[in-house]
mmCIF file of C-alpha atoms and ligand atoms in Angstrom:
data_model
loop_
_atom_site.group_PDB
_atom_site.id
_atom_site.type_symbol
_atom_site.label_atom_id
_atom_site.label_comp_id
_atom_site.label_asym_id
_atom_site.label_seq_id
_atom_site.Cartn_x
_atom_site.Cartn_y
_atom_site.Cartn_z
ATOM 1 C CA MET A 1 125.160 103.730 132.682
ATOM 2 C CA MET A 2 128.824 104.698 132.261
ATOM 3 C CA ASP A 3 131.711 102.319 132.846
ATOM 4 C CA PRO A 4 134.345 104.566 134.522
ATOM 5 C CA SER A 5 137.187 102.210 133.570
ATOM 6 C CA ASN A 6 136.916 102.913 129.852
ATOM 7 C CA ASN A 7 134.392 105.721 129.472
ATOM 8 C CA HIS A 8 131.980 103.331 127.718
ATOM 9 C CA HIS A 9 128.246 103.383 128.285
ATOM 10 C CA ALA A 10 125.898 100.424 128.647
ATOM 11 C CA VAL A 11 123.172 100.777 126.034
ATOM 12 C CA THR A 12 120.213 98.472 125.438
ATOM 13 C CA LEU A 13 118.753 98.545 121.937
ATOM 14 C CA THR A 14 116.523 96.333 119.844
ATOM 15 C CA VAL A 15 117.832 95.956 116.298
ATOM 16 C CA ASN A 16 115.715 94.095 113.759
ATOM 17 C CA GLY A 17 113.855 92.328 116.556
ATOM 18 C CA GLN A 18 116.898 91.347 118.601
ATOM 19 C CA THR A 19 117.481 93.086 121.924
ATOM 20 C CA ARG A 20 121.055 93.494 123.111
ATOM 21 C CA THR A 21 122.901 95.387 125.830
ATOM 22 C CA GLU A 22 126.392 96.534 124.950
ATOM 23 C CA SER A 23 129.165 98.660 126.370
ATOM 24 C CA LEU A 24 129.843 101.316 123.736
ATOM 25 C CA PRO A 25 132.012 104.409 123.401
ATOM 26 C CA PRO A 26 130.147 107.712 123.741
ATOM 27 C CA ASN A 27 131.208 108.961 120.310
ATOM 28 C CA LEU A 28 129.982 105.932 118.324
ATOM 29 C CA LEU A 29 127.593 106.906 115.537
ATOM 30 C CA LEU A 30 124.558 104.723 114.897
ATOM 31 C CA SER A 31 125.820 104.169 111.335
ATOM 32 C CA GLU A 32 129.163 102.916 112.673
ATOM 33 C CA TYR A 33 127.460 100.698 115.220
ATOM 34 C CA LEU A 34 125.239 99.089 112.582
ATOM 35 C CA ARG A 35 127.887 98.658 109.906
ATOM 36 C CA ASP A 36 131.093 98.023 111.834
ATOM 37 C CA HIS A 37 129.818 96.489 115.060
ATOM 38 C CA LEU A 38 126.801 94.468 113.909
ATOM 39 C CA ARG A 39 128.021 94.048 110.297
ATOM 40 C CA LEU A 40 124.646 95.242 108.992
ATOM 41 C CA THR A 41 126.268 96.786 105.936
ATOM 42 C CA GLY A 42 123.007 97.300 104.069
ATOM 43 C CA THR A 43 122.941 100.707 105.729
ATOM 44 C CA HIS A 44 125.176 102.740 103.430
ATOM 45 C CA VAL A 45 127.295 105.764 104.237
ATOM 46 C CA GLY A 46 127.524 108.149 101.320
ATOM 47 C CA CYS A 47 128.648 111.375 102.893
ATOM 48 C CA ASP A 48 128.827 111.348 106.715
ATOM 49 C CA THR A 49 127.636 114.956 106.673
ATOM 50 C CA SER A 50 123.857 114.490 106.735
ATOM 51 C CA GLN A 51 123.463 115.225 103.020
ATOM 52 C CA CYS A 52 122.694 112.000 101.155
ATOM 53 C CA GLY A 53 120.277 109.950 103.269
ATOM 54 C CA ALA A 54 121.755 106.587 102.242
ATOM 55 C CA CYS A 55 122.278 105.820 105.942
ATOM 56 C CA THR A 56 118.595 106.238 106.876
ATOM 57 C CA VAL A 57 117.131 103.662 109.261
ATOM 58 C CA LEU A 58 114.027 103.597 111.435
ATOM 59 C CA VAL A 59 114.290 104.579 115.101
ATOM 60 C CA ASP A 60 111.015 103.784 116.856
ATOM 61 C CA GLY A 61 109.382 103.937 113.438
ATOM 62 C CA ALA A 62 110.775 107.328 112.413
ATOM 63 C CA ALA A 63 113.246 107.738 109.553
ATOM 64 C CA VAL A 64 116.593 108.894 110.960
ATOM 65 C CA LYS A 65 119.917 109.490 109.223
ATOM 66 C CA SER A 66 122.087 107.135 111.224
ATOM 67 C CA CYS A 67 125.253 109.181 110.601
ATOM 68 C CA THR A 68 123.738 112.033 112.580
ATOM 69 C CA VAL A 69 123.016 110.316 115.882
ATOM 70 C CA LEU A 70 125.109 108.700 118.600
ATOM 71 C CA VAL A 71 124.134 105.264 119.843
ATOM 72 C CA VAL A 72 124.321 106.414 123.458
ATOM 73 C CA GLN A 73 121.463 108.815 122.656
ATOM 74 C CA LEU A 74 119.190 105.892 121.828
ATOM 75 C CA PRO A 75 118.778 103.692 124.926
ATOM 76 C CA GLY A 76 115.620 101.592 124.860
ATOM 77 C CA THR A 77 114.824 102.338 121.233
ATOM 78 C CA THR A 78 113.881 99.980 118.438
ATOM 79 C CA ILE A 79 116.018 100.183 115.305
ATOM 80 C CA GLU A 80 115.021 98.743 111.959
ATOM 81 C CA THR A 81 117.446 98.447 109.060
ATOM 82 C CA VAL A 82 116.979 97.293 105.498
ATOM 83 C CA GLU A 83 118.116 93.801 106.539
ATOM 84 C CA GLY A 84 114.964 93.523 108.660
ATOM 85 C CA LEU A 85 112.534 94.496 105.909
ATOM 86 C CA GLY A 86 112.106 91.298 103.980
ATOM 87 C CA ARG A 87 113.860 88.211 102.673
ATOM 88 C CA PRO A 88 114.855 87.350 99.110
ATOM 89 C CA ASP A 89 111.995 84.865 98.930
ATOM 90 C CA GLN A 90 109.548 87.160 100.725
ATOM 91 C CA LEU A 91 110.162 90.788 99.857
ATOM 92 C CA HIS A 92 108.528 93.606 101.798
ATOM 93 C CA PRO A 93 105.892 95.384 99.643
ATOM 94 C CA VAL A 94 108.231 98.375 99.362
ATOM 95 C CA GLN A 95 111.058 96.191 98.057
ATOM 96 C CA GLU A 96 108.681 94.437 95.678
ATOM 97 C CA ALA A 97 107.395 97.773 94.359
ATOM 98 C CA PHE A 98 110.917 99.112 93.777
ATOM 99 C CA ARG A 99 111.771 95.959 91.852
ATOM 100 C CA GLU A 100 108.627 96.141 89.739
ATOM 101 C CA ALA A 101 108.885 99.893 89.065
ATOM 102 C CA HIS A 102 112.611 99.760 88.183
ATOM 103 C CA ALA A 103 113.255 102.292 90.920
ATOM 104 C CA LEU A 104 116.948 101.576 91.357
ATOM 105 C CA GLN A 105 120.051 101.286 89.256
ATOM 106 C CA CYS A 106 123.292 101.152 91.259
ATOM 107 C CA GLY A 107 121.318 100.661 94.475
ATOM 108 C CA PHE A 108 123.591 102.719 96.690
ATOM 109 C CA CYS A 109 120.855 105.049 97.883
ATOM 110 C CA THR A 110 118.205 102.334 97.927
ATOM 111 C CA PRO A 111 118.395 101.190 101.578
ATOM 112 C CA GLY A 112 117.854 104.741 102.753
ATOM 113 C CA VAL A 113 115.093 105.329 100.228
ATOM 114 C CA LEU A 114 113.327 102.122 101.242
ATOM 115 C CA MET A 115 113.436 102.882 104.962
ATOM 116 C CA THR A 116 112.255 106.448 104.374
ATOM 117 C CA ALA A 117 109.412 105.123 102.236
ATOM 118 C CA VAL A 118 108.382 102.646 104.918
ATOM 119 C CA ALA A 119 108.189 105.410 107.525
ATOM 120 C CA LEU A 120 106.184 107.585 105.147
ATOM 121 C CA LEU A 121 103.761 104.829 104.148
ATOM 122 C CA ASN A 122 103.239 103.599 107.699
ATOM 123 C CA GLY A 123 101.842 107.055 108.402
ATOM 124 C CA ASP A 124 99.745 107.187 105.217
ATOM 125 C CA PRO A 125 99.719 104.391 102.621
ATOM 126 C CA HIS A 126 98.280 106.703 99.970
ATOM 127 C CA PRO A 127 100.397 109.871 99.886
ATOM 128 C CA THR A 128 100.196 112.229 96.926
ATOM 129 C CA ASP A 129 103.180 112.585 94.598
ATOM 130 C CA ALA A 130 103.956 115.915 96.260
ATOM 131 C CA GLU A 131 103.876 114.313 99.701
ATOM 132 C CA ILE A 132 106.176 111.533 98.514
ATOM 133 C CA ARG A 133 108.646 114.039 97.070
ATOM 134 C CA ARG A 134 108.524 116.024 100.292
ATOM 135 C CA GLY A 135 109.001 112.829 102.322
ATOM 136 C CA LEU A 136 112.038 111.876 100.266
ATOM 137 C CA ASP A 137 113.575 115.316 100.573
ATOM 138 C CA GLY A 138 117.037 114.780 102.006
ATOM 139 C CA ILE A 139 117.634 111.563 100.077
ATOM 140 C CA ILE A 140 119.952 111.887 97.103
ATOM 141 C CA CYS A 141 119.757 109.406 94.238
ATOM 142 C CA ARG A 142 122.491 109.995 91.728
ATOM 143 C CA CYS A 143 121.426 107.647 88.972
ATOM 144 C CA THR A 144 117.820 106.422 88.859
ATOM 145 C CA GLY A 145 115.955 109.715 88.749
ATOM 146 C CA TYR A 146 113.019 110.371 91.003
ATOM 147 C CA GLU A 147 110.106 109.595 88.667
ATOM 148 C CA ASN A 148 110.452 105.847 89.090
ATOM 149 C CA ILE A 149 111.105 106.182 92.800
ATOM 150 C CA VAL A 150 107.908 108.184 93.338
ATOM 151 C CA ALA A 151 105.984 105.658 91.232
ATOM 152 C CA ALA A 152 107.443 102.829 93.319
ATOM 153 C CA VAL A 153 106.446 104.448 96.595
ATOM 154 C CA THR A 154 102.881 104.900 95.295
ATOM 155 C CA ARG A 155 102.817 101.257 94.225
ATOM 156 C CA ALA A 156 104.258 100.181 97.571
ATOM 157 C CA GLY A 157 101.590 102.070 99.479
ATOM 158 C CA ASN A 158 98.906 100.267 97.532
ATOM 159 C CA GLY A 159 100.632 96.972 98.311
ATOM 160 C CA MET A 160 100.920 97.752 102.013
ATOM 161 C CA ALA A 161 97.269 98.823 102.235
ATOM 162 C CA ALA A 162 96.190 95.637 100.450
ATOM 163 C CA ALA A 163 98.323 93.528 102.788
ATOM 164 C CA GLN A 164 96.750 95.220 105.832
ATOM 165 C CA GLU A 165 93.261 94.515 104.480
ATOM 166 C CA VAL A 166 94.123 90.830 104.003
ATOM 167 C CA GLY A 167 95.869 90.636 107.397
HETATM 168 S S1 LIG B 201 125.806 109.041 105.165
HETATM 169 FE FE1 LIG B 201 124.280 109.856 106.447
HETATM 170 S S2 LIG B 201 123.318 111.386 105.292
HETATM 171 FE FE2 LIG B 201 124.917 110.656 103.974
HETATM 172 S S1 LIG B 202 120.102 103.994 92.517
HETATM 173 FE FE1 LIG B 202 122.134 104.786 92.265
HETATM 174 S S2 LIG B 202 122.196 106.437 93.676
HETATM 175 FE FE2 LIG B 202 120.127 105.832 93.688
#
């Protein structure tokens, strides 16, 4: 609903499990909302032109480049960012796999890679290398190289499947 006094729109979203309704300007990008409004700065902005994928988050479970979408387009959705994945003392299997497989160096791209991997593995915990590379298309890592990243995603899928069997 639009507030005619300031052109803002009331938007209800659930971010990392917390539902909130806010009055937001119509031109606010999801990346800006997460980083500047909620201070969830784990979502990185590397280009702002839909090239790098560092800003990728989950919207209703799908990987979305948050610099490409306006918050007012997302009423009623569920957003997950890297901050919601795990905790330092209880890493998500994807985070654990990236740590074990040395799949990051500077870490700038990593939040986007992790969220993209989660979306991919939720659909199929055992993708082939080719499917992983296709799934990560649109994510640019400037320093690690993709071999370790693909190995980490494979390892993460095994971890997620094992966790589901236990759970
Ligand atoms: S900051 Fe969104 S794709 Fe690069
Ligand atoms: S780890 Fe440095 S850009 Fe990917």
